[in-house]
Amino acid sequence: MVAFAGWSLPVQYQESHIESHLHTRRHCSLFDVSHMLQTEILGRDRVKLMESLVVGDIAELKPNQGTLSLFTNETGGILDDLIVTNTSEGYLYVVSNAGCWDKDLALMQDKVKELQNKGSDVGLQVVDNALLALQGPTAAQVLQAGVSDDLRKLPFMTSAVMEVFGVSGCRVTRCGYTGEDGVEISVPATEAVHLATALLKNPEVKLAGLAARDSLRLEAGLCLYGNDIDEHTTPVEGSLSWTLGKRRRSAMDFPGAKVIVPQLKGELQKRRVGLTCEGAPVRAHSPILSTDGTVIGTVTSGCPSPCLKKNVAMGYVPSKFSRPGTQLLVEVRRKQQMAIVSKMPFVPTNYYTLK
């Protein structure tokens, strides 16, 4: 167990980190992610509130559709990444990071007060639910046994409220942080143990902790806030330009738009890239060098990939070094070793879409 953002969280259970990681890729694993901040944005002007804080096009979301978005500041830096779902129940359901709990809540509450003072109809409430993530290729099959809804009609980044293994009022969202098919289930806190126990009765399901969560998300090329993106990186530098809604780009009506939008066409000082390398595992803060030995950037996340049997990492380098196939060096324990800029995800993702 480790302390994390005021919570005590499991790094791993009985099995090794590698076994847990591979089990998730082949079967499915249950992650307790109840430390995440869950909020509901209410009122007629809820979309207006959200779009005053994030870069995405929230207005265009269909009922029960969600999107990954970013809170940004006036200098274009990323305050947090979050998932916003436009529920058919008439509110926005928002899940953001535990490490940014206080900051995110203050940001949203201040904006609620500001808009209310101008006569807008908007409100916010924190959802005091647990959050369980069931992730892996057999996740839907396991969950289907406990729900009457047809999960084939619930594609990636959509959400529905349903009864799950006898627990009513659960919000099931088809998403996750592993690159695999899976769901996150927002469940009343008093029923979380009951639901977890019911899921774990299926031999397909094993508990997984933070170590597997980290290596799975890295293989999937997904960012960890505070490591790979932060207040000093913009969405374009973080290779997250796809989160910028088209309408929002042209309206330039989100925080930091004057910095972010010109970067879409300009040369960047730094860009997030994937790296693969042999030799010793590369970790965060390792220097990245050009082949002539000049330090050009820094690794932000790295680990041995259990699926690929080689080291994978992410980091920032100047634009001209960001093309896949570019040879670079990384410094590990004062020794230089070869690294190649690689496309992400490193391991193909298996999200469930209706295509």
Short mmCIF file of C-alpha atoms in Angstrom, two decimals, residues 15-274:
data_model
loop_
_atom_site.label_atom_id
_atom_site.label_comp_id
_atom_site.label_asym_id
_atom_site.label_seq_id
_atom_site.Cartn_x
_atom_site.Cartn_y
_atom_site.Cartn_z
CA GLU A 15 0.44 -11.70 -7.78
CA SER A 16 3.46 -9.92 -9.18
CA HIS A 17 3.03 -6.68 -11.08
CA ILE A 18 3.90 -8.46 -14.37
CA GLU A 19 1.34 -11.26 -13.81
CA SER A 20 -1.30 -8.67 -12.96
CA HIS A 21 -0.48 -6.61 -16.06
CA LEU A 22 -0.67 -9.63 -18.39
CA HIS A 23 -3.87 -10.89 -16.76
CA THR A 24 -5.49 -7.55 -17.63
CA ARG A 25 -4.40 -7.86 -21.26
CA ARG A 26 -5.64 -11.49 -21.54
CA HIS A 27 -8.64 -11.63 -19.20
CA CYS A 28 -9.74 -8.75 -16.95
CA SER A 29 -8.80 -7.00 -13.75
CA LEU A 30 -10.65 -4.96 -11.15
CA PHE A 31 -9.10 -1.66 -10.09
CA ASP A 32 -10.45 0.39 -7.18
CA VAL A 33 -10.29 3.97 -8.44
CA SER A 34 -12.60 5.48 -5.81
CA HIS A 35 -9.97 8.17 -5.13
CA MET A 36 -11.00 9.97 -8.36
CA LEU A 37 -13.10 13.13 -8.02
CA GLN A 38 -16.66 12.63 -9.35
CA THR A 39 -18.89 15.67 -9.79
CA GLU A 40 -22.22 16.57 -11.36
CA ILE A 41 -22.66 19.93 -13.10
CA LEU A 42 -26.34 20.87 -13.00
CA GLY A 43 -28.63 23.53 -14.41
CA ARG A 44 -29.62 24.99 -17.77
CA ASP A 45 -26.21 26.66 -18.25
CA ARG A 46 -24.11 23.58 -17.37
CA VAL A 47 -22.53 23.36 -20.86
CA LYS A 48 -21.66 27.06 -20.78
CA LEU A 49 -19.93 26.53 -17.42
CA MET A 50 -17.94 23.53 -18.62
CA GLU A 51 -16.90 25.17 -21.89
CA SER A 52 -15.59 28.19 -19.95
CA LEU A 53 -13.05 25.83 -18.32
CA VAL A 54 -12.18 23.11 -20.88
CA VAL A 55 -10.92 22.92 -24.48
CA GLY A 56 -13.52 20.42 -25.76
CA ASP A 57 -16.82 20.81 -27.59
CA ILE A 58 -19.19 19.78 -24.81
CA ALA A 59 -22.29 21.18 -26.58
CA GLU A 60 -21.97 18.63 -29.39
CA LEU A 61 -21.94 15.57 -27.09
CA LYS A 62 -24.94 13.31 -27.69
CA PRO A 63 -26.96 12.12 -24.69
CA ASN A 64 -24.81 9.74 -22.59
CA GLN A 65 -21.71 10.40 -24.71
CA GLY A 66 -18.46 11.39 -23.00
CA THR A 67 -15.12 12.85 -24.02
CA LEU A 68 -11.65 13.28 -22.60
CA SER A 69 -11.02 16.98 -22.09
CA LEU A 70 -8.54 19.31 -20.42
CA PHE A 71 -8.82 22.15 -17.92
CA THR A 72 -6.42 24.85 -19.15
CA ASN A 73 -5.13 28.12 -17.71
CA GLU A 74 -4.67 31.50 -19.44
CA THR A 75 -1.09 30.66 -20.45
CA GLY A 76 -2.25 27.46 -22.19
CA GLY A 77 -0.99 25.06 -19.50
CA ILE A 78 -2.97 21.95 -18.60
CA LEU A 79 -4.51 22.11 -15.10
CA ASP A 80 -5.87 18.55 -15.31
CA ASP A 81 -7.32 15.99 -17.69
CA LEU A 82 -10.88 14.82 -17.10
CA ILE A 83 -13.78 12.93 -18.66
CA VAL A 84 -17.02 14.85 -19.23
CA THR A 85 -20.22 12.91 -19.98
CA ASN A 86 -23.43 14.57 -21.15
CA THR A 87 -25.96 12.39 -19.31
CA SER A 88 -29.53 11.88 -20.47
CA GLU A 89 -30.57 12.69 -16.88
CA GLY A 90 -29.89 16.39 -17.48
CA TYR A 91 -26.48 16.95 -15.88
CA LEU A 92 -22.81 16.67 -16.86
CA TYR A 93 -20.96 13.85 -15.08
CA VAL A 94 -17.29 14.74 -14.59
CA VAL A 95 -14.45 12.48 -13.43
CA SER A 96 -11.08 14.11 -12.72
CA ASN A 97 -7.85 13.20 -10.95
CA ALA A 98 -7.49 12.67 -7.20
CA GLY A 99 -4.14 14.48 -7.21
CA CYS A 100 -5.93 17.61 -8.46
CA TRP A 101 -9.05 17.21 -6.27
CA ASP A 102 -8.77 20.50 -4.35
CA LYS A 103 -7.63 22.49 -7.37
CA ASP A 104 -10.33 21.11 -9.70
CA LEU A 105 -13.12 21.51 -7.18
CA ALA A 106 -12.12 25.11 -6.40
CA LEU A 107 -11.87 25.88 -10.14
CA MET A 108 -15.38 24.57 -10.82
CA GLN A 109 -16.96 26.02 -7.65
CA ASP A 110 -15.49 29.49 -8.32
CA LYS A 111 -16.86 29.40 -11.87
CA VAL A 112 -20.28 28.29 -10.58
CA LYS A 113 -20.37 31.28 -8.19
CA GLU A 114 -19.21 33.67 -10.92
CA LEU A 115 -21.91 32.51 -13.36
CA GLN A 116 -24.61 32.41 -10.67
CA ASN A 117 -23.78 36.04 -9.83
CA LYS A 118 -24.45 36.90 -13.48
CA GLY A 119 -27.82 35.18 -13.32
CA SER A 120 -26.87 31.84 -14.90
CA ASP A 121 -28.69 28.66 -13.90
CA VAL A 122 -25.88 26.36 -12.82
CA GLY A 123 -24.84 24.25 -9.84
CA LEU A 124 -22.36 21.59 -8.76
CA GLN A 125 -22.40 18.62 -6.45
CA VAL A 126 -19.70 16.15 -5.51
CA VAL A 127 -20.78 12.54 -6.07
CA ASP A 128 -19.89 10.53 -2.99
CA ASN A 129 -19.73 7.23 -4.88
CA ALA A 130 -17.02 4.60 -5.11
CA LEU A 131 -15.56 3.98 -8.59
CA LEU A 132 -14.58 0.51 -9.78
CA ALA A 133 -12.78 -0.08 -13.09
CA LEU A 134 -13.18 -3.48 -14.74
CA GLN A 135 -10.62 -3.65 -17.55
CA GLY A 136 -9.65 -6.27 -20.11
CA PRO A 137 -10.95 -8.22 -23.12
CA THR A 138 -13.43 -10.28 -21.05
CA ALA A 139 -14.72 -7.34 -18.96
CA ALA A 140 -17.99 -6.94 -20.90
CA GLN A 141 -18.71 -10.67 -20.76
CA VAL A 142 -18.16 -10.69 -16.98
CA LEU A 143 -20.34 -7.62 -16.45
CA GLN A 144 -23.10 -8.81 -18.79
CA ALA A 145 -23.90 -11.63 -16.33
CA GLY A 146 -24.93 -9.01 -13.76
CA VAL A 147 -26.89 -6.50 -15.87
CA SER A 148 -30.08 -6.64 -17.94
CA ASP A 149 -28.93 -3.93 -20.40
CA ASP A 150 -27.28 -5.16 -23.60
CA LEU A 151 -23.65 -4.03 -23.27
CA ARG A 152 -23.12 -4.47 -27.04
CA LYS A 153 -25.11 -1.23 -27.38
CA LEU A 154 -22.72 0.64 -25.07
CA PRO A 155 -19.65 1.65 -27.16
CA PHE A 156 -16.43 3.30 -25.98
CA MET A 157 -17.00 6.65 -24.20
CA THR A 158 -20.73 6.16 -23.64
CA SER A 159 -22.49 5.74 -20.34
CA ALA A 160 -25.76 4.46 -18.83
CA VAL A 161 -27.31 4.11 -15.39
CA MET A 162 -28.26 0.52 -14.61
CA GLU A 163 -28.58 -2.11 -11.92
CA VAL A 164 -25.33 -4.08 -11.61
CA PHE A 165 -25.34 -7.40 -9.71
CA GLY A 166 -28.37 -6.25 -7.73
CA VAL A 167 -27.04 -2.76 -6.98
CA SER A 168 -29.34 -0.13 -8.46
CA GLY A 169 -28.31 3.35 -9.55
CA CYS A 170 -24.84 2.45 -10.87
CA ARG A 171 -23.45 4.57 -13.71
CA VAL A 172 -21.54 2.31 -16.11
CA THR A 173 -19.19 4.14 -18.51
CA ARG A 174 -17.37 2.26 -21.28
CA CYS A 175 -13.88 3.65 -20.77
CA GLY A 176 -10.70 3.06 -18.82
CA TYR A 177 -7.01 3.70 -18.49
CA THR A 178 -5.47 0.49 -19.83
CA GLY A 179 -6.06 0.59 -23.61
CA GLU A 180 -8.35 -2.45 -23.25
CA ASP A 181 -12.12 -2.71 -23.47
CA GLY A 182 -13.68 -2.14 -20.09
CA VAL A 183 -15.93 -0.05 -17.89
CA GLU A 184 -15.80 2.27 -14.93
CA ILE A 185 -18.71 1.75 -12.54
CA SER A 186 -19.77 4.58 -10.25
CA VAL A 187 -21.46 2.76 -7.37
CA PRO A 188 -23.00 3.99 -4.09
CA ALA A 189 -20.15 3.74 -1.55
CA THR A 190 -22.09 1.44 0.81
CA GLU A 191 -22.51 -1.12 -2.01
CA ALA A 192 -18.94 -1.03 -3.37
CA VAL A 193 -17.68 -4.07 -1.43
CA HIS A 194 -20.76 -6.08 -2.42
CA LEU A 195 -20.24 -5.22 -6.10
CA ALA A 196 -16.48 -5.91 -6.03
CA THR A 197 -17.11 -9.28 -4.33
CA ALA A 198 -19.73 -10.21 -6.95
CA LEU A 199 -17.32 -9.38 -9.80
CA LEU A 200 -14.44 -11.28 -8.19
CA LYS A 201 -16.53 -14.48 -7.99
CA ASN A 202 -15.84 -14.85 -11.72
CA PRO A 203 -12.44 -16.58 -12.20
CA GLU A 204 -11.74 -14.23 -15.14
CA VAL A 205 -11.42 -11.32 -12.68
CA LYS A 206 -8.45 -10.56 -10.44
CA LEU A 207 -7.64 -7.50 -8.39
CA ALA A 208 -4.97 -5.18 -9.80
CA GLY A 209 -3.11 -2.26 -8.23
CA LEU A 210 -1.30 0.92 -9.15
CA ALA A 211 1.82 -0.77 -10.55
CA ALA A 212 -0.14 -2.60 -13.27
CA ARG A 213 -2.31 0.47 -13.87
CA ASP A 214 0.81 2.51 -14.59
CA SER A 215 2.49 0.04 -16.97
CA LEU A 216 -0.82 -0.64 -18.79
CA ARG A 217 -1.53 3.05 -19.39
CA LEU A 218 2.05 3.63 -20.55
CA GLU A 219 1.84 0.80 -23.12
CA ALA A 220 -1.43 2.45 -24.27
CA GLY A 221 0.35 5.82 -24.67
CA LEU A 222 -1.89 7.50 -22.08
CA CYS A 223 -0.74 10.48 -20.00
CA LEU A 224 -0.38 10.58 -16.23
CA TYR A 225 -1.17 14.06 -14.95
CA GLY A 226 1.76 15.60 -13.08
CA ASN A 227 4.25 13.42 -15.00
CA ASP A 228 3.50 13.66 -18.73
CA ILE A 229 1.31 16.77 -18.71
CA ASP A 230 1.10 19.67 -16.27
CA GLU A 231 0.60 23.42 -15.97
CA HIS A 232 3.80 23.98 -17.96
CA THR A 233 2.71 21.94 -21.00
CA THR A 234 0.01 22.86 -23.51
CA PRO A 235 -2.37 20.41 -25.23
CA VAL A 236 -0.41 20.75 -28.49
CA GLU A 237 2.96 20.13 -26.81
CA GLY A 238 1.39 17.16 -25.00
CA SER A 239 0.29 15.66 -28.37
CA LEU A 240 -3.33 16.13 -27.26
CA SER A 241 -4.45 18.50 -30.04
CA TRP A 242 -7.32 16.10 -30.81
CA THR A 243 -9.02 17.20 -27.56
CA LEU A 244 -9.47 20.72 -28.98
CA GLY A 245 -13.01 20.98 -30.39
CA LYS A 246 -13.14 22.36 -33.97
CA ARG A 247 -15.74 24.97 -33.05
CA ARG A 248 -13.69 25.94 -29.99
CA ARG A 249 -10.53 26.38 -32.10
CA SER A 250 -12.20 28.83 -34.44
CA ALA A 251 -14.06 30.66 -31.64
CA MET A 252 -10.86 30.71 -29.51
CA ASP A 253 -13.13 30.90 -26.47
CA PHE A 254 -11.37 28.59 -24.00
CA PRO A 255 -8.70 29.51 -21.42
CA GLY A 256 -5.27 29.85 -23.05
CA ALA A 257 -6.64 29.75 -26.62
CA LYS A 258 -4.40 32.66 -27.70
CA VAL A 259 -1.34 30.54 -26.81
CA ILE A 260 -2.67 27.10 -27.82
CA VAL A 261 -4.32 27.71 -31.21
CA PRO A 262 -1.26 29.32 -32.91
CA GLN A 263 0.81 26.29 -31.81
CA LEU A 264 -1.28 24.05 -34.07
CA LYS A 265 0.50 25.51 -37.10
CA GLY A 266 3.77 26.68 -35.54
CA GLU A 267 7.07 25.09 -34.60
CA LEU A 268 7.03 23.74 -31.05
CA GLN A 269 9.82 24.06 -28.51
CA LYS A 270 8.85 20.65 -27.19
CA ARG A 271 6.50 17.79 -27.99
CA ARG A 272 5.55 14.60 -26.16
CA VAL A 273 6.85 11.51 -27.94
CA GLY A 274 7.07 7.78 -27.34
#
